[in-house]
Amino acid sequence: MKTKIFYVLFICASIRTMAQEKDAPMKAVVKTVTDKFPTTRILDVQYEQLGPTNFDSKLFGNRFERGRIDTHNRLKVAINVPFYATESKRFILTGSLRYKYETYGFGDIYNVNSSVPYTRENKEIHFFAAAMSATYVSKLFNKPVLYNATATVDGNEDNVQRVKGFVTANLVLKRTANTTITLGVLAMLDPSSIIPVTPLFTYNHKFENSNWDLDFILPQRLLLRRGLLENGRISLGTELNTESFYLNLSTPELKGIYELNQLELKSGFTYEYRFSSKINGLFKAGVNNVLSTRVTERGERTSKYVYDQKEDAQGYFRIGISYNPF
């Protein structure tokens, strides 16, 4: 899921760039995408710390546990390397690697059948993903169009767990000096996908006589952005993120390999600063709302979950640094 969202963002940003550039379309695509999404750069490292939160869970639809997560941290590393392009630069192959190290520290936990609290050892998670993406720039109905096909392999420290894929097509609907609107479609090649075909929509608008612009990507983000201080940029708004990893479980209720998928809505601000032409810093902070946390058997649809968890809103911050020669 996480890799899918990452490449959908890449495609949505790419098509907007194509609508504005006539020469060297793929070069323009890469430049704008890496500017909008740090995780698409050659190297990106981010650390996120989330505040404490209370949770309430169900197992097989029945009340299970309630308690507190005292600490929750994530370290993410992304590497992206374009390794083949045609002379026209309209076709490009990109290889990507992702690593995530996630830790949980728990407070008191209560079972539904007991009022006596107990504790749980800190949990450490390792997640790996590799992807190969083929992107082609063309025209359809005399309008710029971008096609993409992506194959991904992910897993944990124990083994490779799953192979997934998807294809997309995006078309420019409107292009003016201040406004770009695009429409596309995403088709999943993943049996666990709840919705195999999903529409894609982007809207970008630069306000006249203003430093602000509106950036909307359905369903991932709604941001207002402007430059702030020399070499800096601030963004205000909301972003929808997904987190996932694998769990090797051996309990009386659950035995085997399971997937955790979490949907988060982050609201707040982002400040980006360019230290040099190749090195950029990032700081994000705000409120994180966990919309859904579900555990399924590996490869099963998310709707067929065995475990469901609700969490209170929590504060968060994220710092990052990235390297990009483009």
PDB file of C-alpha atoms in Angstrom, residues 36-148:
ATOM      1  CA  LYS A  36       7.000  18.318  -4.392  1.00  0.00           C
ATOM      2  CA  PHE A  37       7.800  14.940  -2.811  1.00  0.00           C
ATOM      3  CA  PRO A  38      11.088  14.482  -0.888  1.00  0.00           C
ATOM      4  CA  THR A  39      10.747  10.674  -0.910  1.00  0.00           C
ATOM      5  CA  THR A  40      11.222  10.698  -4.709  1.00  0.00           C
ATOM      6  CA  ARG A  41      14.725  12.186  -4.495  1.00  0.00           C
ATOM      7  CA  ILE A  42      17.935  10.218  -4.971  1.00  0.00           C
ATOM      8  CA  LEU A  43      18.324   9.888  -1.193  1.00  0.00           C
ATOM      9  CA  ASP A  44      15.842  10.888   1.498  1.00  0.00           C
ATOM     10  CA  VAL A  45      16.045  10.232   5.257  1.00  0.00           C
ATOM     11  CA  GLN A  46      13.198  11.138   7.622  1.00  0.00           C
ATOM     12  CA  TYR A  47      12.609  10.639  11.340  1.00  0.00           C
ATOM     13  CA  GLU A  48       9.124  10.945  12.831  1.00  0.00           C
ATOM     14  CA  GLN A  49       8.077  11.001  16.471  1.00  0.00           C
ATOM     15  CA  LEU A  50       4.430  10.672  17.466  1.00  0.00           C
ATOM     16  CA  GLY A  51       3.033  11.672  20.834  1.00  0.00           C
ATOM     17  CA  PRO A  52       1.373   9.320  23.346  1.00  0.00           C
ATOM     18  CA  THR A  53      -2.134   8.081  22.603  1.00  0.00           C
ATOM     19  CA  ASN A  54      -4.791   5.780  24.066  1.00  0.00           C
ATOM     20  CA  PHE A  55      -6.123   2.868  22.041  1.00  0.00           C
ATOM     21  CA  ASP A  56      -9.077   0.495  22.077  1.00  0.00           C
ATOM     22  CA  SER A  57      -9.054  -2.729  20.039  1.00  0.00           C
ATOM     23  CA  LYS A  58     -11.220  -5.578  18.817  1.00  0.00           C
ATOM     24  CA  LEU A  59     -10.206  -9.127  17.843  1.00  0.00           C
ATOM     25  CA  PHE A  60     -12.526 -10.995  15.458  1.00  0.00           C
ATOM     26  CA  GLY A  61     -15.121  -8.290  16.090  1.00  0.00           C
ATOM     27  CA  ASN A  62     -15.091  -8.675  19.881  1.00  0.00           C
ATOM     28  CA  ARG A  63     -13.655  -6.204  22.391  1.00  0.00           C
ATOM     29  CA  PHE A  64     -10.081  -7.203  23.132  1.00  0.00           C
ATOM     30  CA  GLU A  65      -7.667  -4.711  24.728  1.00  0.00           C
ATOM     31  CA  ARG A  66      -7.450  -1.062  25.690  1.00  0.00           C
ATOM     32  CA  GLY A  67      -4.367   0.786  26.806  1.00  0.00           C
ATOM     33  CA  ARG A  68      -1.768   3.399  25.999  1.00  0.00           C
ATOM     34  CA  ILE A  69       1.032   3.795  23.504  1.00  0.00           C
ATOM     35  CA  ASP A  70       3.641   5.925  25.285  1.00  0.00           C
ATOM     36  CA  THR A  71       6.201   6.219  22.470  1.00  0.00           C
ATOM     37  CA  HIS A  72       6.005   5.684  18.725  1.00  0.00           C
ATOM     38  CA  ASN A  73       8.864   6.514  16.337  1.00  0.00           C
ATOM     39  CA  ARG A  74       9.633   5.937  12.659  1.00  0.00           C
ATOM     40  CA  LEU A  75      12.866   6.141  10.694  1.00  0.00           C
ATOM     41  CA  LYS A  76      12.532   5.994   6.909  1.00  0.00           C
ATOM     42  CA  VAL A  77      15.178   5.822   4.189  1.00  0.00           C
ATOM     43  CA  ALA A  78      14.360   6.079   0.476  1.00  0.00           C
ATOM     44  CA  ILE A  79      16.662   5.620  -2.518  1.00  0.00           C
ATOM     45  CA  ASN A  80      15.538   6.264  -6.113  1.00  0.00           C
ATOM     46  CA  VAL A  81      17.753   5.706  -9.148  1.00  0.00           C
ATOM     47  CA  PRO A  82      16.699   6.252 -12.778  1.00  0.00           C
ATOM     48  CA  PHE A  83      18.815   3.702 -14.654  1.00  0.00           C
ATOM     49  CA  TYR A  84      17.540   3.758 -18.249  1.00  0.00           C
ATOM     50  CA  ALA A  85      16.029   6.363 -20.558  1.00  0.00           C
ATOM     51  CA  THR A  86      15.525   6.590 -24.298  1.00  0.00           C
ATOM     52  CA  GLU A  87      17.177   9.349 -26.322  1.00  0.00           C
ATOM     53  CA  SER A  88      13.898  11.266 -26.455  1.00  0.00           C
ATOM     54  CA  LYS A  89      13.632  11.005 -22.638  1.00  0.00           C
ATOM     55  CA  ARG A  90       9.990  10.039 -23.051  1.00  0.00           C
ATOM     56  CA  PHE A  91      10.506   6.574 -21.599  1.00  0.00           C
ATOM     57  CA  ILE A  92      12.348   5.975 -18.346  1.00  0.00           C
ATOM     58  CA  LEU A  93      12.949   3.086 -15.944  1.00  0.00           C
ATOM     59  CA  THR A  94      13.435   3.817 -12.248  1.00  0.00           C
ATOM     60  CA  GLY A  95      14.485   1.519  -9.424  1.00  0.00           C
ATOM     61  CA  SER A  96      13.564   2.345  -5.822  1.00  0.00           C
ATOM     62  CA  LEU A  97      14.393   0.961  -2.388  1.00  0.00           C
ATOM     63  CA  ARG A  98      12.591   1.704   0.878  1.00  0.00           C
ATOM     64  CA  TYR A  99      13.479   0.861   4.476  1.00  0.00           C
ATOM     65  CA  LYS A 100      11.455   1.656   7.601  1.00  0.00           C
ATOM     66  CA  TYR A 101      12.378   1.069  11.234  1.00  0.00           C
ATOM     67  CA  GLU A 102       9.419   1.559  13.568  1.00  0.00           C
ATOM     68  CA  THR A 103       9.293   1.266  17.369  1.00  0.00           C
ATOM     69  CA  TYR A 104       6.432   1.169  19.877  1.00  0.00           C
ATOM     70  CA  GLY A 105       6.644   1.636  23.652  1.00  0.00           C
ATOM     71  CA  PHE A 106       3.560   0.698  25.673  1.00  0.00           C
ATOM     72  CA  GLY A 107       2.070   1.875  28.941  1.00  0.00           C
ATOM     73  CA  ASP A 108      -0.605   0.067  30.943  1.00  0.00           C
ATOM     74  CA  ILE A 109      -2.774  -2.337  28.948  1.00  0.00           C
ATOM     75  CA  TYR A 110      -6.079  -3.838  30.075  1.00  0.00           C
ATOM     76  CA  ASN A 111      -7.769  -6.954  28.756  1.00  0.00           C
ATOM     77  CA  VAL A 112     -11.538  -6.746  28.317  1.00  0.00           C
ATOM     78  CA  ASN A 113     -12.015  -9.475  30.926  1.00  0.00           C
ATOM     79  CA  SER A 114      -9.733  -7.949  33.561  1.00  0.00           C
ATOM     80  CA  SER A 115      -9.267  -4.696  35.443  1.00  0.00           C
ATOM     81  CA  VAL A 116      -5.653  -5.518  36.314  1.00  0.00           C
ATOM     82  CA  PRO A 117      -3.152  -3.740  34.018  1.00  0.00           C
ATOM     83  CA  TYR A 118      -0.182  -5.469  32.448  1.00  0.00           C
ATOM     84  CA  THR A 119       2.737  -4.342  30.343  1.00  0.00           C
ATOM     85  CA  ARG A 120       4.097  -5.318  26.946  1.00  0.00           C
ATOM     86  CA  GLU A 121       7.650  -5.311  25.692  1.00  0.00           C
ATOM     87  CA  ASN A 122       8.675  -2.595  23.265  1.00  0.00           C
ATOM     88  CA  LYS A 123       7.997  -3.590  19.677  1.00  0.00           C
ATOM     89  CA  GLU A 124      10.531  -3.113  16.871  1.00  0.00           C
ATOM     90  CA  ILE A 125       9.465  -3.324  13.223  1.00  0.00           C
ATOM     91  CA  HIS A 126      11.603  -3.593  10.081  1.00  0.00           C
ATOM     92  CA  PHE A 127      10.004  -3.099   6.666  1.00  0.00           C
ATOM     93  CA  PHE A 128      11.671  -3.322   3.242  1.00  0.00           C
ATOM     94  CA  ALA A 129      10.324  -2.575  -0.234  1.00  0.00           C
ATOM     95  CA  ALA A 130      11.823  -2.552  -3.718  1.00  0.00           C
ATOM     96  CA  ALA A 131      10.110  -1.329  -6.860  1.00  0.00           C
ATOM     97  CA  MET A 132      10.712  -0.947 -10.573  1.00  0.00           C
ATOM     98  CA  SER A 133       8.688   1.656 -12.440  1.00  0.00           C
ATOM     99  CA  ALA A 134       8.333   2.227 -16.191  1.00  0.00           C
ATOM    100  CA  THR A 135       7.021   5.653 -17.230  1.00  0.00           C
ATOM    101  CA  TYR A 136       6.121   6.838 -20.735  1.00  0.00           C
ATOM    102  CA  VAL A 137       5.178  10.379 -21.824  1.00  0.00           C
ATOM    103  CA  SER A 138       2.919  10.719 -24.856  1.00  0.00           C
ATOM    104  CA  LYS A 139      -0.184  12.502 -26.168  1.00  0.00           C
ATOM    105  CA  LEU A 140      -3.834  11.499 -26.318  1.00  0.00           C
ATOM    106  CA  PHE A 141      -6.487  13.651 -28.039  1.00  0.00           C
ATOM    107  CA  ASN A 142      -3.610  16.108 -28.577  1.00  0.00           C
ATOM    108  CA  LYS A 143      -3.187  16.473 -24.799  1.00  0.00           C
ATOM    109  CA  PRO A 144      -0.221  15.360 -22.660  1.00  0.00           C
ATOM    110  CA  VAL A 145      -0.683  11.923 -21.118  1.00  0.00           C
ATOM    111  CA  LEU A 146       1.544   9.865 -18.855  1.00  0.00           C
ATOM    112  CA  TYR A 147       1.459   6.076 -18.532  1.00  0.00           C
ATOM    113  CA  ASN A 148       3.089   4.147 -15.705  1.00  0.00           C
TER     114      ASN A 148
END
